CSV table of C-alpha atoms and ligand atoms in Angstrom, one decimal:
chain,number,residue,atom,x,y,z
A,541,MET,CA,-0.7,-14.6,-8.2
A,542,HIS,CA,-2.7,-12.2,-6.0
A,543,ARG,CA,-1.8,-14.3,-2.9
A,544,LEU,CA,1.9,-13.5,-3.2
A,545,THR,CA,3.9,-11.2,-1.0
A,546,ILE,CA,6.2,-8.5,-2.4
A,547,HIS,CA,9.3,-10.7,-2.0
A,548,GLU,CA,7.7,-13.7,-3.6
A,549,LEU,CA,6.4,-11.8,-6.6
A,550,HIS,CA,9.7,-10.1,-7.0
A,551,LYS,CA,11.4,-13.4,-7.3
A,552,LYS,CA,9.0,-14.5,-10.0
A,553,LEU,CA,9.4,-11.2,-11.9
A,554,LYS,CA,13.2,-11.4,-11.6
A,555,GLY,CA,13.2,-15.0,-12.8
A,556,LYS,CA,11.0,-14.0,-15.7
A,557,GLU,CA,8.3,-16.5,-14.6
A,558,VAL,CA,5.7,-13.8,-14.9
A,559,THR,CA,5.5,-10.2,-16.2
A,560,ALA,CA,4.4,-7.2,-14.3
A,561,GLN,CA,1.5,-6.8,-16.7
A,562,GLU,CA,0.3,-10.4,-15.9
A,563,ALA,CA,0.7,-9.7,-12.2
A,564,THR,CA,-1.2,-6.5,-12.4
A,565,GLU,CA,-4.0,-8.0,-14.6
A,566,ALA,CA,-4.3,-10.8,-12.0
A,567,LEU,CA,-4.7,-8.2,-9.2
A,568,LEU,CA,-7.2,-6.2,-11.2
A,569,LYS,CA,-9.2,-9.4,-11.7
A,570,ARG,CA,-9.0,-10.1,-8.0
A,571,ILE,CA,-10.3,-6.6,-7.2
A,572,LYS,CA,-13.3,-7.2,-9.5
A,573,GLU,CA,-14.1,-10.4,-7.7
A,574,VAL,CA,-13.7,-9.4,-4.1
A,575,ASP,CA,-14.1,-5.6,-3.9
A,576,PRO,CA,-17.8,-5.6,-4.4
A,577,LYS,CA,-17.9,-7.5,-1.1
A,578,ILE,CA,-15.3,-5.6,0.9
A,579,LYS,CA,-15.3,-2.2,-0.8
A,580,ALA,CA,-11.7,-1.4,0.0
A,581,TYR,CA,-11.2,0.9,-2.9
A,582,LEU,CA,-12.5,4.4,-3.6
A,583,THR,CA,-10.8,4.5,-7.0
A,584,VAL,CA,-9.4,1.7,-9.0
A,585,THR,CA,-6.8,3.1,-11.5
A,586,GLU,CA,-7.0,0.3,-14.1
A,587,LYS,CA,-5.5,2.2,-17.0
A,588,GLU,CA,-2.7,3.7,-15.0
A,589,ALA,CA,-1.9,0.3,-13.5
A,590,ILE,CA,-1.6,-1.4,-16.8
A,591,ALA,CA,0.6,1.5,-18.1
A,592,GLY,CA,2.7,1.4,-15.0
A,593,ALA,CA,3.1,-2.4,-15.3
A,594,GLN,CA,4.2,-2.1,-19.0
A,595,GLU,CA,6.8,0.5,-17.9
A,596,ALA,CA,8.0,-1.9,-15.2
A,597,ASP,CA,8.3,-4.7,-17.7
A,598,ARG,CA,10.5,-2.5,-19.9
A,599,ARG,CA,12.7,-1.8,-16.9
A,600,ILE,CA,12.9,-5.5,-16.1
A,601,ALA,CA,13.8,-6.2,-19.7
A,602,ASP,CA,16.7,-3.7,-19.3
A,603,GLY,CA,17.9,-5.5,-16.2
A,604,LYS,CA,16.8,-2.6,-14.0
A,605,ILE,CA,14.7,-4.4,-11.4
A,606,SER,CA,14.5,-3.2,-7.8
A,607,PRO,CA,12.4,-4.9,-5.0
A,608,LEU,CA,9.2,-2.9,-5.9
A,609,THR,CA,9.5,-2.9,-9.7
A,610,GLY,CA,6.2,-4.3,-11.1
A,611,ILE,CA,4.6,-4.8,-7.6
A,612,PRO,CA,0.9,-3.8,-7.6
A,613,LEU,CA,0.1,-1.5,-4.6
A,614,ALA,CA,-2.8,0.3,-3.0
A,615,ILE,CA,-2.5,3.8,-1.5
A,616,LYS,CA,-4.7,5.3,1.2
A,617,ASP,CA,-6.8,8.1,-0.3
A,618,ASN,CA,-5.2,10.9,1.8
A,619,MET,CA,-1.9,10.7,-0.2
A,620,CYS,CA,-1.7,12.9,-3.3
A,621,THR,CA,-1.5,11.1,-6.6
A,622,GLN,CA,-0.9,13.3,-9.6
A,623,GLY,CA,-3.8,13.2,-12.0
A,624,ILE,CA,-5.8,10.8,-9.8
A,625,GLN,CA,-8.6,12.0,-7.5
A,626,THR,CA,-7.6,12.2,-3.9
A,627,THR,CA,-10.6,12.7,-1.6
A,628,CYS,CA,-9.7,11.7,2.0
A,629,ALA,CA,-13.1,10.0,1.8
A,630,SER,CA,-14.6,13.5,2.2
A,631,LYS,CA,-17.2,15.2,0.1
A,632,ILE,CA,-15.3,18.4,0.5
A,633,LEU,CA,-12.5,17.0,-1.6
A,634,GLU,CA,-14.7,15.3,-4.2
A,635,GLY,CA,-13.3,16.0,-7.6
A,636,PHE,CA,-9.9,17.2,-6.3
A,637,ILE,CA,-7.2,16.0,-8.7
A,638,PRO,CA,-3.7,16.7,-7.2
A,639,PRO,CA,-1.2,18.3,-9.6
A,640,TYR,CA,1.6,16.4,-7.9
A,641,ASP,CA,2.6,13.1,-6.2
A,642,ALA,CA,3.2,12.8,-2.5
A,643,THR,CA,6.9,12.1,-1.9
A,644,VAL,CA,6.0,8.5,-0.9
A,645,VAL,CA,4.0,7.9,-4.1
A,646,LYS,CA,6.9,9.4,-6.1
A,647,ARG,CA,9.4,7.1,-4.4
A,648,LEU,CA,7.2,4.0,-5.1
A,649,LYS,CA,6.8,5.1,-8.7
A,650,ASP,CA,10.6,5.8,-9.1
A,651,GLU,CA,11.2,2.2,-8.1
A,652,GLY,CA,8.6,1.0,-10.6
A,653,GLY,CA,5.8,0.2,-8.2
A,654,VAL,CA,2.4,-0.1,-9.8
A,655,LEU,CA,-0.5,1.9,-8.4
A,656,LEU,CA,-3.7,-0.2,-8.4
A,657,GLY,CA,-5.9,2.5,-6.8
A,658,LYS,CA,-6.9,4.6,-3.8
A,659,ALA,CA,-8.1,2.9,-0.6
A,660,ASN,CA,-11.1,3.9,1.5
A,661,MET,CA,-10.6,5.5,4.9
A,662,ASP,CA,-12.4,7.4,7.6
A,663,GLU,CA,-13.0,10.9,6.5
A,664,PHE,CA,-9.7,12.9,6.9
A,665,ALA,CA,-8.4,9.8,8.8
A,666,MET,CA,-10.7,10.5,11.8
A,667,GLY,CA,-12.0,7.3,13.1
A,668,SER,CA,-11.3,3.7,14.0
A,669,SER,CA,-13.7,1.7,11.8
A,670,THR,CA,-13.7,3.3,8.3
A,671,GLU,CA,-17.4,3.9,8.8
A,672,ASN,CA,-16.8,7.7,8.7
A,673,SER,CA,-16.0,7.5,5.0
A,674,ARG,CA,-18.5,9.7,3.2
A,675,PHE,CA,-18.5,7.3,0.2
A,676,THR,CA,-18.7,3.7,1.2
A,677,VAL,CA,-18.3,1.3,4.2
A,678,THR,CA,-15.4,-1.1,4.0
A,679,ARG,CA,-15.9,-4.6,5.4
A,680,ASN,CA,-13.5,-6.8,7.2
A,681,PRO,CA,-12.5,-9.7,4.9
A,682,TRP,CA,-12.5,-12.1,7.9
A,683,ASN,CA,-16.2,-11.4,8.6
A,684,LEU,CA,-18.2,-9.1,6.4
A,685,GLU,CA,-20.4,-8.0,9.3
A,686,THR,CA,-17.5,-6.5,11.2
A,687,ILE,CA,-15.4,-3.4,10.7
A,688,PRO,CA,-11.9,-3.5,9.1
A,689,GLY,CA,-10.6,-1.0,11.7
A,690,GLY,CA,-9.6,2.5,10.8
A,691,SER,CA,-8.8,4.9,9.6
A,692,SER,CA,-6.7,3.0,7.0
A,693,GLY,CA,-9.4,0.3,6.8
A,694,GLY,CA,-9.4,0.2,3.0
A,695,SER,CA,-5.6,-0.4,2.8
A,696,ALA,CA,-5.7,-3.1,5.5
A,697,ALA,CA,-8.8,-4.9,4.0
A,698,ALA,CA,-7.2,-4.8,0.5
A,699,VAL,CA,-4.0,-6.4,1.8
A,700,ALA,CA,-5.9,-9.1,3.8
A,701,ALA,CA,-8.2,-9.9,0.9
A,702,ASP,CA,-5.3,-10.2,-1.5
A,703,ALA,CA,-6.7,-7.2,-3.5
A,704,CYS,CA,-3.2,-5.7,-3.6
A,705,ILE,CA,0.2,-7.1,-2.8
A,706,ALA,CA,0.8,-4.4,-0.2
A,707,ALA,CA,-0.4,-0.9,0.7
A,708,LEU,CA,0.4,2.4,2.4
A,709,GLY,CA,-1.6,3.8,5.3
A,710,SER,CA,-1.2,6.7,7.6
A,711,ASP,CA,-1.3,6.7,11.4
A,712,THR,CA,-2.1,9.7,13.7
A,713,GLY,CA,-3.3,7.7,16.7
A,714,GLY,CA,-3.3,4.1,15.5
A,715,SER,CA,-4.7,4.2,12.0
A,716,ILE,CA,-2.2,1.8,10.5
A,717,ARG,CA,-1.7,-0.5,13.5
A,718,GLN,CA,-5.4,-0.9,14.6
A,719,PRO,CA,-6.7,-1.9,11.1
A,720,ALA,CA,-3.7,-4.1,10.6
A,721,ALA,CA,-4.7,-5.9,13.8
A,722,CYS,CA,-8.3,-6.1,12.8
A,723,CYS,CA,-7.5,-7.5,9.4
A,724,GLY,CA,-4.7,-9.9,10.4
A,725,VAL,CA,-1.8,-8.2,8.6
A,726,VAL,CA,1.4,-6.3,9.5
A,727,GLY,CA,1.3,-2.6,9.9
A,728,MET,CA,4.0,-0.2,10.9
A,729,LYS,CA,4.0,3.4,12.1
A,730,PRO,CA,7.6,4.5,11.8
A,731,THR,CA,9.3,7.2,13.9
A,732,TYR,CA,7.8,10.6,13.5
A,733,GLY,CA,9.9,12.3,10.8
A,734,ARG,CA,11.3,9.1,9.3
A,735,ILE,CA,8.9,9.3,6.3
A,736,SER,CA,8.1,12.4,4.4
A,737,ARG,CA,4.6,13.8,4.9
A,738,TYR,CA,4.8,16.0,1.8
A,739,GLY,CA,1.6,15.3,-0.1
A,740,LEU,CA,-0.1,13.6,2.8
A,741,VAL,CA,-3.3,15.6,3.5
A,742,ALA,CA,-2.7,16.9,7.0
A,743,PHE,CA,-4.9,15.8,10.0
A,744,GLY,CA,-2.7,16.2,13.1
A,745,SER,CA,0.6,17.4,11.7
A,746,SER,CA,2.7,16.7,14.8
A,747,LEU,CA,1.3,13.1,14.9
A,748,ASP,CA,0.7,12.0,11.3
A,749,GLN,CA,3.0,9.4,9.9
A,750,ILE,CA,2.8,7.3,6.7
A,751,GLY,CA,3.8,3.6,6.9
A,752,PRO,CA,3.5,0.1,5.3
A,753,ILE,CA,0.7,-2.4,5.6
A,754,THR,CA,1.8,-5.8,4.3
A,755,LYS,CA,1.3,-9.5,4.4
A,756,ASP,CA,4.5,-10.2,6.3
A,757,VAL,CA,7.4,-8.6,8.1
A,758,GLU,CA,9.8,-9.0,5.2
A,759,ASP,CA,7.5,-6.9,3.0
A,760,CYS,CA,7.3,-4.3,5.7
A,761,ALA,CA,11.1,-3.9,5.6
A,762,ILE,CA,11.1,-3.7,1.8
A,763,LEU,CA,8.4,-1.0,1.7
A,764,LEU,CA,10.1,0.9,4.5
A,765,ASN,CA,13.3,0.9,2.5
A,766,ALA,CA,11.6,2.5,-0.4
A,767,ILE,CA,9.7,5.3,1.4
A,768,ALA,CA,11.9,6.2,4.4
A,769,GLY,CA,14.4,9.0,4.3
A,770,HIS,CA,15.0,12.8,4.4
A,771,ASP,CA,12.9,15.0,2.2
A,772,PRO,CA,13.6,18.7,1.9
A,773,LEU,CA,9.9,19.3,1.1
A,774,ASP,CA,8.9,18.3,4.6
A,775,SER,CA,10.5,20.4,7.3
A,776,THR,CA,9.8,17.8,10.0
A,777,SER,CA,11.5,15.0,8.1
A,778,ILE,CA,14.7,13.7,9.8
A,779,ASN,CA,18.0,14.2,8.0
A,780,LEU,CA,19.8,11.0,8.9
A,781,PRO,CA,21.0,8.1,6.8
A,782,ILE,CA,18.5,5.2,6.4
A,783,PRO,CA,19.7,1.7,7.3
A,784,ASP,CA,18.8,-1.3,5.0
A,785,TYR,CA,15.8,-2.5,6.9
A,786,SER,CA,16.0,-6.0,5.2
A,787,LYS,CA,19.2,-6.5,7.2
A,788,ALA,CA,17.1,-6.6,10.4
A,789,LEU,CA,15.3,-9.7,9.2
A,790,ILE,CA,17.1,-11.8,11.8
A,791,LYS,CA,15.5,-14.7,13.7
A,792,ASP,CA,16.9,-13.9,17.1
A,793,VAL,CA,15.8,-12.3,20.3
A,794,LYS,CA,18.1,-14.2,22.7
A,795,GLY,CA,19.1,-12.0,25.6
A,796,TRP,CA,16.6,-9.3,24.7
A,797,THR,CA,14.5,-7.7,27.4
A,798,LEU,CA,10.8,-7.2,26.5
A,799,GLY,CA,9.1,-4.5,28.5
A,800,VAL,CA,5.5,-5.2,29.3
A,801,PRO,CA,3.7,-2.1,30.7
A,802,LYS,CA,1.4,-3.0,33.6
A,803,GLU,CA,-0.9,0.0,32.6
A,804,PHE,CA,-1.8,-1.8,29.4
A,805,PHE,CA,-3.2,-4.9,30.9
A,806,VAL,CA,-6.2,-3.6,32.7
A,807,GLU,CA,-9.8,-4.5,33.3
A,808,GLY,CA,-12.1,-4.1,30.3
A,809,MET,CA,-9.7,-5.8,27.9
A,810,ASP,CA,-11.2,-8.6,25.9
A,811,PRO,CA,-10.0,-11.9,27.6
A,812,GLN,CA,-9.2,-13.4,24.2
A,813,VAL,CA,-6.9,-10.6,23.4
A,814,GLU,CA,-5.2,-10.9,26.8
A,815,GLU,CA,-4.8,-14.6,26.2
A,816,GLU,CA,-3.3,-14.4,22.7
A,817,VAL,CA,-1.0,-11.6,23.6
A,818,GLY,CA,0.1,-13.5,26.7
A,819,ALA,CA,0.8,-16.6,24.5
A,820,ALA,CA,2.8,-14.4,22.1
A,821,ILE,CA,4.9,-13.1,24.9
A,822,ARG,CA,5.6,-16.7,26.0
A,823,VAL,CA,6.7,-17.6,22.5
A,824,LEU,CA,9.3,-14.8,22.6
A,825,GLU,CA,10.3,-15.9,26.1
A,826,GLY,CA,10.8,-19.4,24.8
A,827,LEU,CA,13.2,-18.0,22.2
A,828,GLY,CA,15.4,-16.6,24.8
A,829,ALA,CA,14.0,-13.2,25.7
A,830,THR,CA,13.3,-12.0,29.2
A,831,VAL,CA,10.1,-10.3,30.2
A,832,LYS,CA,10.2,-7.3,32.5
A,833,GLU,CA,7.2,-5.5,33.9
A,834,ILE,CA,7.7,-1.8,33.2
A,835,ALA,CA,5.7,1.4,34.0
A,836,LEU,CA,4.3,4.0,31.6
A,837,PRO,CA,2.6,5.9,34.4
A,838,HIS,CA,0.9,8.6,32.3
A,839,THR,CA,-0.9,6.2,30.0
A,840,GLY,CA,-4.2,7.0,31.5
A,841,TYR,CA,-4.0,10.6,30.2
A,842,ALA,CA,-3.1,9.6,26.6
A,843,VAL,CA,-6.5,9.5,25.1
A,844,ALA,CA,-7.6,12.9,26.5
A,845,THR,CA,-4.3,14.5,25.6
A,846,TYR,CA,-4.5,13.1,22.1
A,847,TYR,CA,-8.0,14.4,21.5
A,848,ILE,CA,-7.0,17.9,22.5
A,849,ILE,CA,-3.8,18.0,20.4
A,850,CYS,CA,-5.2,16.2,17.3
A,851,THR,CA,-8.4,18.3,17.2
A,852,ALA,CA,-6.5,21.5,17.7
A,853,GLU,CA,-4.2,20.7,14.8
A,854,ALA,CA,-7.1,19.4,12.7
A,855,SER,CA,-9.2,22.6,13.2
A,856,SER,CA,-6.3,24.6,11.9
A,857,ASN,CA,-5.4,22.2,9.1
A,858,LEU,CA,-9.0,21.9,7.8
A,859,ALA,CA,-9.5,25.7,7.7
A,860,ARG,CA,-8.2,25.6,4.1
A,861,TYR,CA,-11.3,23.8,2.8
A,862,ASP,CA,-13.4,26.8,2.1
A,863,GLY,CA,-15.0,26.1,-1.3
A,864,VAL,CA,-12.4,28.3,-3.1
A,865,LYS,CA,-9.3,26.3,-3.5
A,866,TYR,CA,-10.2,22.6,-3.5
A,867,GLY,CA,-12.9,20.2,-4.7
A,868,PHE,CA,-16.5,20.8,-3.6
A,869,ARG,CA,-18.3,24.2,-3.4
A,870,ALA,CA,-22.0,24.5,-2.3
A,871,PRO,CA,-23.8,25.5,-5.5
A,872,GLU,CA,-26.6,27.6,-4.3
A,873,SER,CA,-25.0,30.2,-2.1
A,874,LYS,CA,-25.4,33.9,-2.9
A,875,GLU,CA,-22.6,35.6,-1.1
A,876,LEU,CA,-19.1,34.8,0.3
A,877,MET,CA,-19.9,34.0,4.0
A,878,GLU,CA,-22.9,32.0,3.0
A,879,MET,CA,-20.7,30.1,0.5
A,880,TYR,CA,-18.1,29.2,3.2
A,881,GLN,CA,-20.8,28.2,5.6
A,882,GLU,CA,-22.7,26.0,3.2
A,883,THR,CA,-19.7,24.4,1.7
A,884,ARG,CA,-18.3,23.4,5.1
A,885,SER,CA,-21.7,22.3,6.4
A,886,GLU,CA,-22.4,20.1,3.5
A,887,GLY,CA,-18.8,19.1,2.7
A,888,PHE,CA,-17.7,17.8,6.1
A,889,GLY,CA,-19.3,14.8,7.9
A,890,PRO,CA,-20.4,14.7,11.5
A,891,GLU,CA,-17.1,13.4,13.0
A,892,VAL,CA,-15.0,15.9,11.2
A,893,LYS,CA,-17.3,18.7,12.3
A,894,ARG,CA,-17.1,17.5,15.9
A,895,ARG,CA,-13.3,17.6,15.7
A,896,ILE,CA,-13.2,21.1,14.1
A,897,MET,CA,-15.5,22.4,16.9
A,898,LEU,CA,-13.5,20.7,19.7
A,899,GLY,CA,-10.2,21.9,18.2
A,900,THR,CA,-11.4,25.5,17.8
A,901,TYR,CA,-12.6,25.4,21.4
A,902,VAL,CA,-9.4,24.2,22.9
A,903,LEU,CA,-7.4,26.8,21.0
A,904,SER,CA,-9.7,29.7,21.8
A,905,SER,CA,-8.5,32.6,23.8
A,906,GLY,CA,-9.0,31.9,27.5
A,907,TYR,CA,-9.0,28.1,27.0
A,908,TYR,CA,-5.7,27.7,25.3
A,909,ASP,CA,-3.7,27.4,28.6
A,910,ALA,CA,-6.2,25.1,30.2
A,911,TYR,CA,-6.4,22.7,27.3
A,912,TYR,CA,-3.8,23.0,24.6
A,913,ARG,CA,-0.9,24.1,26.7
A,914,LYS,CA,-1.7,21.6,29.4
A,915,ALA,CA,-2.0,18.8,26.8
A,916,SER,CA,1.4,19.7,25.3
A,917,GLN,CA,2.9,19.4,28.8
A,918,VAL,CA,1.3,16.0,29.4
A,919,ARG,CA,2.6,14.9,26.0
A,920,THR,CA,6.1,15.6,27.2
A,921,LEU,CA,5.5,13.4,30.3
A,922,ILE,CA,4.2,10.6,28.1
A,923,LYS,CA,7.3,10.9,25.9
A,924,GLU,CA,9.5,10.8,29.0
A,925,ASP,CA,7.7,7.7,30.2
A,926,PHE,CA,8.9,5.9,27.1
A,927,GLU,CA,12.4,7.2,27.4
A,928,LYS,CA,12.7,5.9,30.9
A,929,ALA,CA,11.1,2.6,30.0
A,930,PHE,CA,13.6,2.1,27.2
A,931,ASP,CA,16.4,2.3,29.7
A,932,GLN,CA,15.2,-1.0,30.9
A,933,CYS,CA,14.1,-2.9,27.8
A,934,ASP,CA,14.8,-3.4,24.1
A,935,VAL,CA,11.2,-3.3,22.9
A,936,ILE,CA,7.8,-2.9,24.5
A,937,ILE,CA,5.1,-5.4,23.9
A,938,THR,CA,1.4,-4.7,24.2
A,939,PRO,CA,-1.9,-5.6,22.6
A,940,THR,CA,-2.6,-3.4,19.5
A,941,ALA,CA,-6.3,-3.0,20.3
A,942,PRO,CA,-8.4,-3.9,23.3
A,943,THR,CA,-10.8,-6.0,21.3
A,944,PRO,CA,-10.9,-7.9,17.9
A,945,ALA,CA,-12.9,-6.2,15.1
A,946,PHE,CA,-16.4,-5.1,16.4
A,947,ARG,CA,-19.6,-5.2,14.4
A,948,LEU,CA,-20.5,-2.6,11.9
A,949,GLY,CA,-22.5,0.2,13.5
A,950,GLU,CA,-21.8,-1.0,17.0
A,951,LYS,CA,-19.9,2.2,18.1
A,952,MET,CA,-21.2,4.8,15.7
A,953,GLU,CA,-23.6,6.3,18.2
A,954,ASP,CA,-20.9,6.6,20.9
A,955,PRO,CA,-17.8,8.5,19.9
A,956,LEU,CA,-16.1,7.9,23.2
A,957,GLN,CA,-16.3,4.1,22.8
A,958,MET,CA,-14.9,4.5,19.3
A,959,TYR,CA,-12.0,6.6,20.6
A,960,LEU,CA,-11.1,3.9,23.1
A,961,SER,CA,-10.3,1.5,20.2
A,962,ASP,CA,-6.9,3.4,20.1
A,963,ILE,CA,-6.2,3.3,23.8
A,964,PHE,CA,-3.0,1.2,23.2
A,965,THR,CA,-1.8,3.0,20.1
A,966,ILE,CA,-2.2,6.7,20.8
A,967,SER,CA,0.6,7.2,23.3
A,968,VAL,CA,3.1,5.9,20.7
A,969,ASN,CA,2.1,8.8,18.4
A,970,LEU,CA,2.3,11.3,21.2
A,971,ALA,CA,5.8,10.1,22.0
A,972,GLY,CA,6.8,10.0,18.3
A,973,VAL,CA,8.3,6.5,18.6
A,974,PRO,CA,7.9,3.7,16.1
A,975,ALA,CA,5.6,0.7,16.5
A,976,LEU,CA,4.3,-2.3,14.5
A,977,SER,CA,1.3,-4.5,14.8
A,978,ILE,CA,1.6,-8.2,13.8
A,979,PRO,CA,-1.0,-11.0,13.9
A,980,CYS,CA,-0.6,-13.1,17.0
A,981,GLY,CA,-3.8,-15.2,17.1
A,982,PHE,CA,-7.5,-15.4,16.5
A,983,SER,CA,-10.6,-15.0,18.6
A,984,ASN,CA,-13.2,-17.8,19.0
A,985,GLU,CA,-15.1,-16.1,16.2
A,986,GLY,CA,-12.1,-16.4,13.9
A,987,LEU,CA,-11.2,-12.7,14.0
A,988,PRO,CA,-7.5,-11.8,14.0
A,989,ILE,CA,-5.8,-10.3,17.1
A,990,GLY,CA,-2.8,-8.0,16.9
A,991,LEU,CA,0.4,-7.8,19.0
A,992,GLN,CA,2.0,-4.3,19.2
A,993,ILE,CA,5.8,-4.0,19.3
A,994,ILE,CA,7.1,-0.6,20.2
A,995,GLY,CA,10.7,0.6,19.8
A,996,LYS,CA,12.9,3.5,20.7
A,997,HIS,CA,13.1,6.6,18.4
A,998,LEU,CA,14.6,5.5,15.1
A,999,GLU,CA,14.9,1.9,16.2
A,1000,GLU,CA,12.6,0.4,13.5
A,1001,GLU,CA,15.2,-2.3,13.0
A,1002,ARG,CA,14.8,-3.7,16.5
A,1003,ILE,CA,11.0,-3.8,16.0
A,1004,ILE,CA,11.5,-5.6,12.6
A,1005,GLN,CA,13.9,-8.1,14.2
A,1006,ALA,CA,11.5,-8.9,17.1
A,1007,ALA,CA,8.5,-9.1,14.7
A,1008,TYR,CA,10.3,-11.3,12.2
A,1009,THR,CA,11.5,-13.7,15.0
A,1010,PHE,CA,7.9,-14.0,16.2
A,1011,GLU,CA,6.5,-14.4,12.8
A,1012,GLN,CA,9.0,-17.1,11.7
A,1013,ASN,CA,8.3,-19.1,14.8
A,1014,THR,CA,4.5,-19.0,14.4
A,1015,ASP,CA,2.1,-19.5,11.6
A,1016,HIS,CA,-0.5,-16.8,12.1
A,1017,HIS,CA,0.7,-14.9,9.0
A,1018,THR,CA,0.0,-17.9,6.8
A,1019,LYS,CA,-3.8,-17.8,7.4
A,1020,ARG,CA,-6.0,-16.0,4.9
A,1021,PRO,CA,-9.7,-15.1,5.1
A,1022,LYS,CA,-12.0,-17.4,3.1
A,1023,LEU,CA,-14.2,-14.5,1.8
A,1024,SER,CA,-17.0,-16.8,0.8
B,522,LIG,N1,-8.8,6.6,15.6
B,522,LIG,C1,-8.0,7.8,15.9
B,522,LIG,C2,-8.7,9.0,15.5
B,522,LIG,O1,-9.9,8.9,15.2
B,522,LIG,C3,-6.7,7.7,15.1
B,522,LIG,C4,-6.9,8.0,13.7
B,522,LIG,C5,-5.6,8.0,12.9
B,522,LIG,O2,-4.6,7.5,13.4
B,522,LIG,N2,-5.6,8.7,11.8
B,522,LIG,O3,-8.2,10.1,15.6
């Protein structure tokens, strides 16, 4: 049962072949079997899951079934869950029990979705390997010696290992798409503002976006249907009607123009990634699409721009963790300043401290114009690059990440190398446009490779259509890790 997708399990629940409780119990059993190896979860909410499943079964008995009723899901541990510890994989939030649900969590529960637990991540979503978690290192189900990607590595590994049916992640610079690519699953970062961030612990508020991580494109559309839409509790959420994303599950790209940015196919990219992405583009061409080389001329500035903007926003967002309001407080301090200092020194890990320091620096008086203001200007140029590109094509196709999953520990001593893992995903967040990663092949070592499909603002439907067409004409999504 754990192998099923959302739409497959939904059919069985609807046809009364299984109950939500049976499905949830099967998933909890699967977690017990595989999670000691992959460590995707920080908290497994067994009791709540069973109670949620029983409630779903009552609804089903009353004939009130919707696509997520009774579906067991995992949630990244930076989304608030009422009554359930939410840590962002940080010691500073250890013991923090939110008094409310994030809007996305509430929407899933309103549909009868079942919460299996909270997924591991890089501390405060800062990282590309999930190794920055202060609690545990998640492993890639395809090869336990490699990283699952990050920062939503727990969510992606849980989906790939069938330790949940689907999951939610968050993406500030690639944190849904890059782990989805590393773990061979589908991950989408919707348009900035399409999904409410209310109850998502803020990292880079102008970049952060929640999105689905799923086993196939159909599930991606189903989850998106449930979580997208305006929320008065998030002032950046877009007040526009939401289409039915399932209607975009169409196998057709005939006459479409695929933009392929020349700046994304540069030296230093893993040749196997280049090969598989090239093959994927040829599949779409074979289905009637035309390929056009496009230019995104400011791509080379994206990583630097991102690391100014996201650290600036993070330094401000993380100022609230002072030992007074949330979770952890250093126990020994004698006076207030000492308490702040010791709480923050012990509570935050090295990468988070690095970002707070960088962010404080780029915002400081005398440097603000040179760094933050300049970065904001470059961000506008990057956004305009995309606008111009979309005058010439329907979707943009790139690799999701420059390499398949790397080995655990390989990049921990070199933050710059780690930052480059997101070189193809970061500009999408700066521009605020939607993008999805879909499996498009495997390396010689059997590690998944991801294809990124980028769309215009609010054109998630086109992305879904292109991804679905590719998926239904290939068999990458049917492969599962052996986990032996
Ligand atoms: N890896 C990038 C970073 O470390 C992106 C993280 C994310 O998207 N949350 O900031």
